[in-house]
Amino acid sequence: MLAAAENLSDIPNRIHQPVMSVEVRDLLCERRPLRIIDATVGTGGHAAVLLQNSPSASCLLGLDRDPHALETAQARLIQFGARARLNNADFADLDVEARKAGFDQVDAILADLGMSTFALDDPNRGFSFRYDGPLDMRMDPSEPVRAYDLVNETGERELAHIIYEYGEERASRRIARAIVSARSRAPIATTGELRTLLERVLGPHRGGVHPATRTFQALRISVNHELQSLQRFLEKAPGLLAKGGRICVLAYHSLEDRPAKERFRELGREPDFTLLTRKAMRPSPAETADNPRSRSARLRSLERNL
Ligand SMILES: C[S@@+](CC[C@H](N)C(=O)[O-])C[C@H]1O[C@@H](n2cnc3c(N)ncnc32)[C@H](O)[C@@H]1O
């Protein structure tokens, strides 16, 4: 269990608005789950919804790699007492964490992928090109490699590969060349410096997607081994479901949606599982108007048959 957050007064500003929470609630709470894992508890928005809408005997294990998010989640979930247990862990180790919490099998699993607004909007974490801050991007600050290390120490070909594979950026080679040239004069130390370089290489922002978006996404995915963790999570999570148990995955870009789509489709062809979402569910127009960051969300769900 984590120590209580020291200063709770700023919590409302740090809270992330849970995406598609009605759809997630309807899918995961329909069968009145008793054992729930929120694999990306973040600041606890979905977890609170799940606990409010499941039997009072239910218990939720919330995991997150980000200890700062967990402090906020803990303050938010304190109202549920011992029903909410939080742990600082990578969801790639879901099976180990579930066992440690005494869950052999579970009735509901949620993975709401990507970043919380709370981390994204903190300039000191270095996730966003919208704020100037150190080039960090680690979800777990105890991890050894920062975006700074990747940008300043990775060879040009490898850098281009990362930007292409994880950012789907067609100008990856030009960007890598410009980074290597710039860092030969002085290290690229801040999100602002990298943003300026990207605007120089790709041209200024003229509406639509900002030119820094894909490269920042690529660096973040690489720093946090996001796709490798997701792959391990998707291999393990369905096997933890009890009969009638359900899993939901919320993804925000195609690189994280594709593995979930493929894994659920493959399992849906087996007699033990039913695919609950042939096509991904999308947020309602009302939700995207209220919370523009929800607009790219795709929700997929799978059930273990009774
Ligand atoms: C979109 S946010 C979740 C928000 C949460 N559903 C809520 O309502 O507050 C995604 C969270 O997943 C966490 N995360 C990302 N990859 C992770 C991983 N491999 N293991 C554990 N947590 C991870 C991030 O630190 C972030 O807090």
Tab-separated table of C-alpha atoms and ligand atoms in Angstrom:
chain	number	residue	atom	x	y	z
A	1	MET	CA	0.000	0.000	0.000
A	2	LEU	CA	1.273	3.488	-0.774
A	3	ALA	CA	1.557	6.325	1.705
A	4	ALA	CA	-1.383	8.744	1.651
A	5	ALA	CA	-1.024	11.745	-0.659
A	6	GLU	CA	0.517	14.595	1.294
A	7	ASN	CA	-1.398	17.467	-0.214
A	8	LEU	CA	-4.915	16.625	-1.285
A	9	SER	CA	-5.973	20.190	-2.059
A	10	ASP	CA	-4.836	20.021	-5.692
A	11	ILE	CA	-6.425	16.648	-6.421
A	12	PRO	CA	-9.395	17.939	-8.458
A	13	ASN	CA	-6.939	19.585	-10.890
A	14	ARG	CA	-4.920	16.436	-11.245
A	15	ILE	CA	-7.802	14.071	-11.898
A	16	HIS	CA	-8.172	12.425	-15.272
A	17	GLN	CA	-11.691	12.189	-16.695
A	18	PRO	CA	-12.362	8.455	-17.238
A	19	VAL	CA	-13.126	7.677	-20.880
A	20	MET	CA	-16.234	5.679	-21.920
A	21	SER	CA	-16.930	4.970	-18.270
A	22	VAL	CA	-20.609	4.164	-18.903
A	23	GLU	CA	-19.717	1.575	-21.550
A	24	VAL	CA	-16.946	0.123	-19.361
A	25	ARG	CA	-19.315	-0.015	-16.378
A	26	ASP	CA	-22.062	-1.733	-18.405
A	27	LEU	CA	-19.658	-4.344	-19.789
A	28	LEU	CA	-17.743	-5.095	-16.605
A	29	CYS	CA	-20.414	-4.700	-13.919
A	30	GLU	CA	-23.304	-6.508	-15.630
A	31	ARG	CA	-22.371	-9.826	-13.998
A	32	ARG	CA	-21.748	-8.265	-10.586
A	33	PRO	CA	-18.012	-8.912	-10.340
A	34	LEU	CA	-16.405	-9.679	-6.986
A	35	ARG	CA	-12.743	-9.661	-7.999
A	36	ILE	CA	-11.682	-6.788	-10.243
A	37	ILE	CA	-8.298	-5.720	-11.618
A	38	ASP	CA	-7.838	-2.224	-12.945
A	39	ALA	CA	-4.474	-2.743	-14.640
A	40	THR	CA	-3.984	0.992	-15.291
A	41	VAL	CA	-5.698	2.581	-12.306
A	42	GLY	CA	-4.219	6.039	-13.045
A	43	THR	CA	-5.976	8.560	-10.829
A	44	GLY	CA	-8.760	6.100	-10.017
A	45	GLY	CA	-11.650	7.393	-12.155
A	46	HIS	CA	-12.681	4.063	-13.672
A	47	ALA	CA	-11.844	2.240	-10.452
A	48	ALA	CA	-14.323	4.396	-8.503
A	49	VAL	CA	-17.030	3.721	-11.109
A	50	LEU	CA	-16.357	-0.033	-10.971
A	51	LEU	CA	-16.412	-0.157	-7.179
A	52	GLN	CA	-19.612	1.911	-6.997
A	53	ASN	CA	-21.358	-0.412	-9.436
A	54	SER	CA	-20.266	-3.807	-8.146
A	55	PRO	CA	-21.432	-5.659	-5.018
A	56	SER	CA	-20.275	-4.232	-1.688
A	57	ALA	CA	-18.253	-7.428	-1.147
A	58	SER	CA	-16.208	-6.775	-4.285
A	59	CYS	CA	-12.534	-5.942	-4.166
A	60	LEU	CA	-10.401	-4.108	-6.725
A	61	LEU	CA	-6.679	-4.421	-7.286
A	62	GLY	CA	-5.395	-1.293	-9.016
A	63	LEU	CA	-1.994	-1.316	-10.709
A	64	ASP	CA	-0.012	1.513	-12.224
A	65	ARG	CA	3.615	2.091	-13.161
A	66	ASP	CA	3.349	5.709	-12.133
A	67	PRO	CA	3.682	6.205	-8.360
A	68	HIS	CA	2.466	9.816	-8.613
A	69	ALA	CA	-0.812	8.730	-10.217
A	70	LEU	CA	-1.241	6.116	-7.495
A	71	GLU	CA	-1.025	8.753	-4.759
A	72	THR	CA	-3.985	10.531	-6.310
A	73	ALA	CA	-5.851	7.249	-6.857
A	74	GLN	CA	-5.353	6.325	-3.243
A	75	ALA	CA	-6.826	9.592	-2.002
A	76	ARG	CA	-9.760	9.201	-4.371
A	77	LEU	CA	-10.458	5.582	-3.468
A	78	ILE	CA	-10.036	5.939	0.288
A	79	GLN	CA	-13.849	6.012	0.580
A	80	PHE	CA	-13.880	2.315	-0.417
A	81	GLY	CA	-11.562	1.295	2.437
A	82	ALA	CA	-10.035	-2.177	2.079
A	83	ARG	CA	-12.068	-2.868	-1.088
A	84	ALA	CA	-9.421	-0.939	-3.077
A	85	ARG	CA	-5.820	-2.130	-3.017
A	86	LEU	CA	-3.211	-0.322	-5.055
A	87	ASN	CA	0.181	-1.416	-6.186
A	88	ASN	CA	2.986	0.203	-8.152
A	89	ALA	CA	3.581	-2.379	-10.884
A	90	ASP	CA	3.774	-2.967	-14.628
A	91	PHE	CA	0.682	-4.730	-15.961
A	92	ALA	CA	3.029	-7.034	-17.853
A	93	ASP	CA	3.324	-8.741	-14.425
A	94	LEU	CA	-0.432	-8.994	-13.973
A	95	ASP	CA	-0.358	-12.699	-13.083
A	96	VAL	CA	2.243	-12.213	-10.331
A	97	GLU	CA	0.405	-9.177	-8.930
A	98	ALA	CA	-2.929	-11.003	-8.972
A	99	ARG	CA	-1.437	-13.948	-7.080
A	100	LYS	CA	0.151	-11.622	-4.511
A	101	ALA	CA	-3.281	-10.056	-3.936
A	102	GLY	CA	-4.825	-13.506	-3.410
A	103	PHE	CA	-6.709	-13.554	-6.733
A	104	ASP	CA	-6.410	-16.951	-8.487
A	105	GLN	CA	-9.022	-15.850	-10.950
A	106	VAL	CA	-10.840	-12.581	-11.516
A	107	ASP	CA	-14.265	-11.499	-12.769
A	108	ALA	CA	-13.313	-8.227	-14.456
A	109	ILE	CA	-10.136	-6.736	-15.888
A	110	LEU	CA	-9.745	-3.237	-17.320
A	111	ALA	CA	-6.746	-1.798	-19.175
A	112	ASP	CA	-7.185	1.861	-20.116
A	113	LEU	CA	-3.969	2.330	-22.079
A	114	GLY	CA	-1.714	5.291	-22.624
A	115	MET	CA	-1.337	8.356	-20.492
A	116	SER	CA	-3.411	10.083	-17.889
A	117	THR	CA	-4.131	13.781	-18.363
A	118	PHE	CA	-2.586	14.249	-14.955
A	119	ALA	CA	0.861	13.066	-16.163
A	120	LEU	CA	0.523	14.524	-19.668
A	121	ASP	CA	-0.155	18.007	-18.315
A	122	ASP	CA	2.748	17.998	-15.845
A	123	PRO	CA	5.632	19.828	-17.585
A	124	ASN	CA	8.174	18.208	-15.256
A	125	ARG	CA	7.339	14.758	-16.649
A	126	GLY	CA	8.283	15.819	-20.180
A	127	PHE	CA	5.519	13.901	-21.984
A	128	SER	CA	4.007	16.753	-23.962
A	129	PHE	CA	5.347	19.153	-26.567
A	130	ARG	CA	2.687	21.602	-25.361
A	131	TYR	CA	4.744	22.456	-22.274
A	132	ASP	CA	8.442	23.109	-21.923
A	133	GLY	CA	10.147	20.708	-19.553
A	134	PRO	CA	12.947	18.156	-19.270
A	135	LEU	CA	12.941	15.401	-21.921
A	136	ASP	CA	11.968	12.617	-19.538
A	137	MET	CA	8.763	10.686	-20.446
A	138	ARG	CA	9.237	7.885	-17.909
A	139	MET	CA	5.941	6.607	-16.498
A	140	ASP	CA	7.954	4.904	-13.772
A	141	PRO	CA	10.585	7.447	-12.659
A	142	SER	CA	12.828	4.647	-11.321
A	143	GLU	CA	13.385	3.306	-14.854
A	144	PRO	CA	16.917	4.051	-16.083
A	145	VAL	CA	16.294	5.399	-19.604
A	146	ARG	CA	14.749	8.827	-20.232
A	147	ALA	CA	13.730	10.321	-23.575
A	148	TYR	CA	16.827	12.520	-23.121
A	149	ASP	CA	19.039	9.404	-23.244
A	150	LEU	CA	17.325	8.055	-26.362
A	151	VAL	CA	17.473	11.384	-28.186
A	152	ASN	CA	21.084	12.132	-27.294
A	153	GLU	CA	22.700	8.699	-27.344
A	154	THR	CA	20.894	6.458	-29.845
A	155	GLY	CA	22.544	5.977	-33.252
A	156	GLU	CA	20.915	7.684	-36.231
A	157	ARG	CA	19.541	4.502	-37.862
A	158	GLU	CA	18.092	3.180	-34.612
A	159	LEU	CA	16.533	6.555	-33.849
A	160	ALA	CA	14.925	6.663	-37.294
A	161	HIS	CA	13.630	3.118	-36.728
A	162	ILE	CA	12.040	4.061	-33.365
A	163	ILE	CA	10.392	7.155	-34.835
A	164	TYR	CA	9.064	5.190	-37.804
A	165	GLU	CA	7.888	2.091	-35.936
A	166	TYR	CA	6.351	3.730	-32.875
A	167	GLY	CA	5.318	7.042	-34.378
A	168	GLU	CA	4.391	5.875	-37.893
A	169	GLU	CA	6.276	9.002	-38.973
A	170	ARG	CA	7.223	8.967	-42.657
A	171	ALA	CA	9.873	11.666	-42.213
A	172	SER	CA	11.684	9.555	-39.584
A	173	ARG	CA	15.062	9.545	-41.402
A	174	ARG	CA	15.079	13.304	-41.890
A	175	ILE	CA	14.164	13.811	-38.244
A	176	ALA	CA	16.868	11.415	-36.999
A	177	ARG	CA	19.475	13.148	-39.172
A	178	ALA	CA	18.465	16.576	-37.814
A	179	ILE	CA	18.594	15.299	-34.221
A	180	VAL	CA	22.075	13.833	-34.671
A	181	SER	CA	23.308	17.035	-36.272
A	182	ALA	CA	21.804	19.249	-33.534
A	183	ARG	CA	23.129	17.142	-30.665
A	184	SER	CA	26.684	17.240	-32.071
A	185	ARG	CA	26.644	20.920	-31.077
A	186	ALA	CA	24.827	20.595	-27.718
A	187	PRO	CA	22.531	17.969	-26.133
A	188	ILE	CA	18.804	18.346	-26.794
A	189	ALA	CA	17.651	18.739	-23.217
A	190	THR	CA	14.043	19.926	-23.233
A	191	THR	CA	10.688	19.194	-24.856
A	192	GLY	CA	10.753	22.770	-26.174
A	193	GLU	CA	14.091	22.249	-27.961
A	194	LEU	CA	12.873	19.038	-29.570
A	195	ARG	CA	9.596	20.643	-30.602
A	196	THR	CA	11.462	23.555	-32.236
A	197	LEU	CA	13.694	21.114	-34.118
A	198	LEU	CA	10.665	19.127	-35.346
A	199	GLU	CA	8.899	22.288	-36.495
A	200	ARG	CA	12.068	23.259	-38.382
A	201	VAL	CA	12.293	19.856	-40.113
A	202	LEU	CA	8.582	19.327	-40.821
A	203	GLY	CA	7.331	22.894	-41.089
A	204	PRO	CA	5.238	24.855	-38.583
A	205	HIS	CA	1.904	23.682	-37.259
A	206	ARG	CA	-0.839	24.639	-39.719
A	207	GLY	CA	-3.852	22.979	-38.103
A	208	GLY	CA	-4.522	19.255	-37.847
A	209	VAL	CA	-1.941	17.084	-36.117
A	210	HIS	CA	1.013	19.009	-34.687
A	211	PRO	CA	4.326	18.046	-36.393
A	212	ALA	CA	5.787	16.947	-33.031
A	213	THR	CA	2.955	14.507	-32.222
A	214	ARG	CA	4.300	11.354	-33.878
A	215	THR	CA	7.899	11.723	-32.711
A	216	PHE	CA	6.814	12.419	-29.114
A	217	GLN	CA	4.527	9.365	-29.233
A	218	ALA	CA	7.369	7.214	-30.574
A	219	LEU	CA	9.811	8.297	-27.874
A	220	ARG	CA	7.243	7.736	-25.119
A	221	ILE	CA	6.391	4.247	-26.377
A	222	SER	CA	10.058	3.346	-26.622
A	223	VAL	CA	11.079	4.778	-23.219
A	224	ASN	CA	8.286	2.847	-21.493
A	225	HIS	CA	8.449	-0.380	-23.582
A	226	GLU	CA	4.724	0.121	-23.999
A	227	LEU	CA	4.067	-2.385	-26.762
A	228	GLN	CA	6.151	-5.120	-25.118
A	229	SER	CA	4.240	-4.664	-21.826
A	230	LEU	CA	0.936	-4.695	-23.680
A	231	GLN	CA	1.844	-7.908	-25.483
A	232	ARG	CA	2.671	-9.622	-22.192
A	233	PHE	CA	-0.529	-8.304	-20.613
A	234	LEU	CA	-2.632	-9.600	-23.513
A	235	GLU	CA	-0.994	-13.017	-23.292
A	236	LYS	CA	-1.684	-13.340	-19.559
A	237	ALA	CA	-4.926	-11.499	-18.805
A	238	PRO	CA	-7.493	-13.749	-20.537
A	239	GLY	CA	-6.107	-16.786	-18.691
A	240	LEU	CA	-6.843	-15.092	-15.350
A	241	LEU	CA	-10.555	-14.706	-16.063
A	242	ALA	CA	-13.006	-16.844	-14.102
A	243	LYS	CA	-15.965	-18.320	-16.007
A	244	GLY	CA	-18.235	-15.449	-17.008
A	245	GLY	CA	-15.356	-13.007	-16.408
A	246	ARG	CA	-14.805	-10.103	-18.798
A	247	ILE	CA	-11.915	-7.979	-19.936
A	248	CYS	CA	-12.036	-4.499	-21.468
A	249	VAL	CA	-9.189	-2.726	-23.258
A	250	LEU	CA	-9.369	0.975	-24.122
A	251	ALA	CA	-6.808	2.032	-26.746
A	252	TYR	CA	-6.037	5.481	-28.143
A	253	HIS	CA	-3.980	4.776	-31.263
A	254	SER	CA	-3.684	1.980	-33.781
A	255	LEU	CA	-0.378	0.620	-32.456
A	256	GLU	CA	-2.000	-0.291	-29.140
A	257	ASP	CA	-5.432	-1.121	-30.528
A	258	ARG	CA	-4.155	-3.608	-33.131
A	259	PRO	CA	-2.622	-6.137	-30.702
A	260	ALA	CA	-5.790	-6.093	-28.554
A	261	LYS	CA	-7.989	-6.512	-31.628
A	262	GLU	CA	-5.918	-9.446	-32.924
A	263	ARG	CA	-5.637	-11.203	-29.564
A	264	PHE	CA	-9.365	-10.903	-28.806
A	265	ARG	CA	-10.324	-12.055	-32.319
A	266	GLU	CA	-8.028	-15.065	-32.034
A	267	LEU	CA	-9.441	-16.003	-28.608
A	268	GLY	CA	-13.004	-15.322	-29.776
A	269	ARG	CA	-12.619	-18.220	-32.240
A	270	GLU	CA	-11.906	-20.603	-29.329
A	271	PRO	CA	-14.810	-22.325	-27.543
A	272	ASP	CA	-13.811	-20.857	-24.141
A	273	PHE	CA	-14.228	-17.201	-25.117
A	274	THR	CA	-16.781	-14.898	-26.737
A	275	LEU	CA	-15.804	-11.659	-28.415
A	276	LEU	CA	-18.247	-9.042	-27.097
A	277	THR	CA	-17.198	-6.312	-29.517
A	278	ARG	CA	-16.956	-7.389	-33.178
A	279	LYS	CA	-16.177	-3.776	-33.976
A	280	ALA	CA	-14.555	-1.516	-31.422
A	281	MET	CA	-16.985	0.669	-29.473
A	282	ARG	CA	-16.384	4.427	-29.799
A	283	PRO	CA	-17.210	7.324	-27.455
A	284	SER	CA	-20.510	9.108	-28.047
A	285	PRO	CA	-20.508	12.534	-29.727
A	286	ALA	CA	-21.594	13.998	-26.369
A	287	GLU	CA	-18.548	12.525	-24.660
A	288	THR	CA	-16.082	13.707	-27.317
A	289	ALA	CA	-17.604	17.203	-27.121
A	290	ASP	CA	-17.226	17.199	-23.345
A	291	ASN	CA	-13.788	15.547	-23.293
A	292	PRO	CA	-11.941	15.977	-26.623
A	293	ARG	CA	-9.152	13.675	-25.416
A	294	SER	CA	-11.606	10.771	-25.608
A	295	ARG	CA	-12.100	11.141	-29.360
A	296	SER	CA	-9.567	8.511	-30.447
A	297	ALA	CA	-10.706	5.878	-27.899
A	298	ARG	CA	-11.569	2.366	-29.003
A	299	LEU	CA	-13.058	-0.092	-26.543
A	300	ARG	CA	-12.810	-3.870	-27.034
A	301	SER	CA	-14.118	-6.588	-24.762
A	302	LEU	CA	-13.914	-10.353	-24.393
A	303	GLU	CA	-15.787	-12.770	-22.110
A	304	ARG	CA	-14.732	-16.140	-20.751
A	305	ASN	CA	-17.718	-18.437	-21.258
A	306	LEU	CA	-19.616	-19.811	-18.307
B	1	LIG	C1	-5.317	6.586	-19.460
B	1	LIG	S1	-4.527	6.426	-17.919
B	1	LIG	C2	-5.685	5.568	-16.922
B	1	LIG	C3	-6.684	6.464	-16.305
B	1	LIG	C4	-7.646	5.759	-15.378
B	1	LIG	N1	-8.450	4.784	-16.076
B	1	LIG	C5	-8.528	6.764	-14.638
B	1	LIG	O1	-9.757	6.693	-14.781
B	1	LIG	O2	-7.966	7.610	-13.921
B	1	LIG	C6	-3.354	5.190	-18.225
B	1	LIG	C7	-2.513	4.835	-17.012
B	1	LIG	O3	-1.833	3.630	-17.345
B	1	LIG	C8	-0.582	3.651	-16.744
B	1	LIG	N2	0.236	2.661	-17.465
B	1	LIG	C9	0.631	2.709	-18.746
B	1	LIG	N3	1.332	1.598	-19.055
B	1	LIG	C10	1.335	0.823	-17.948
B	1	LIG	C11	1.869	-0.468	-17.641
B	1	LIG	N4	2.570	-1.153	-18.538
B	1	LIG	N5	1.640	-0.978	-16.419
B	1	LIG	C12	0.928	-0.280	-15.486
B	1	LIG	N6	0.419	0.953	-15.712
B	1	LIG	C13	0.613	1.493	-16.926
B	1	LIG	C14	-0.125	5.089	-16.875
B	1	LIG	O4	0.837	5.400	-15.910
B	1	LIG	C15	-1.439	5.834	-16.655
B	1	LIG	O5	-1.592	6.226	-15.316
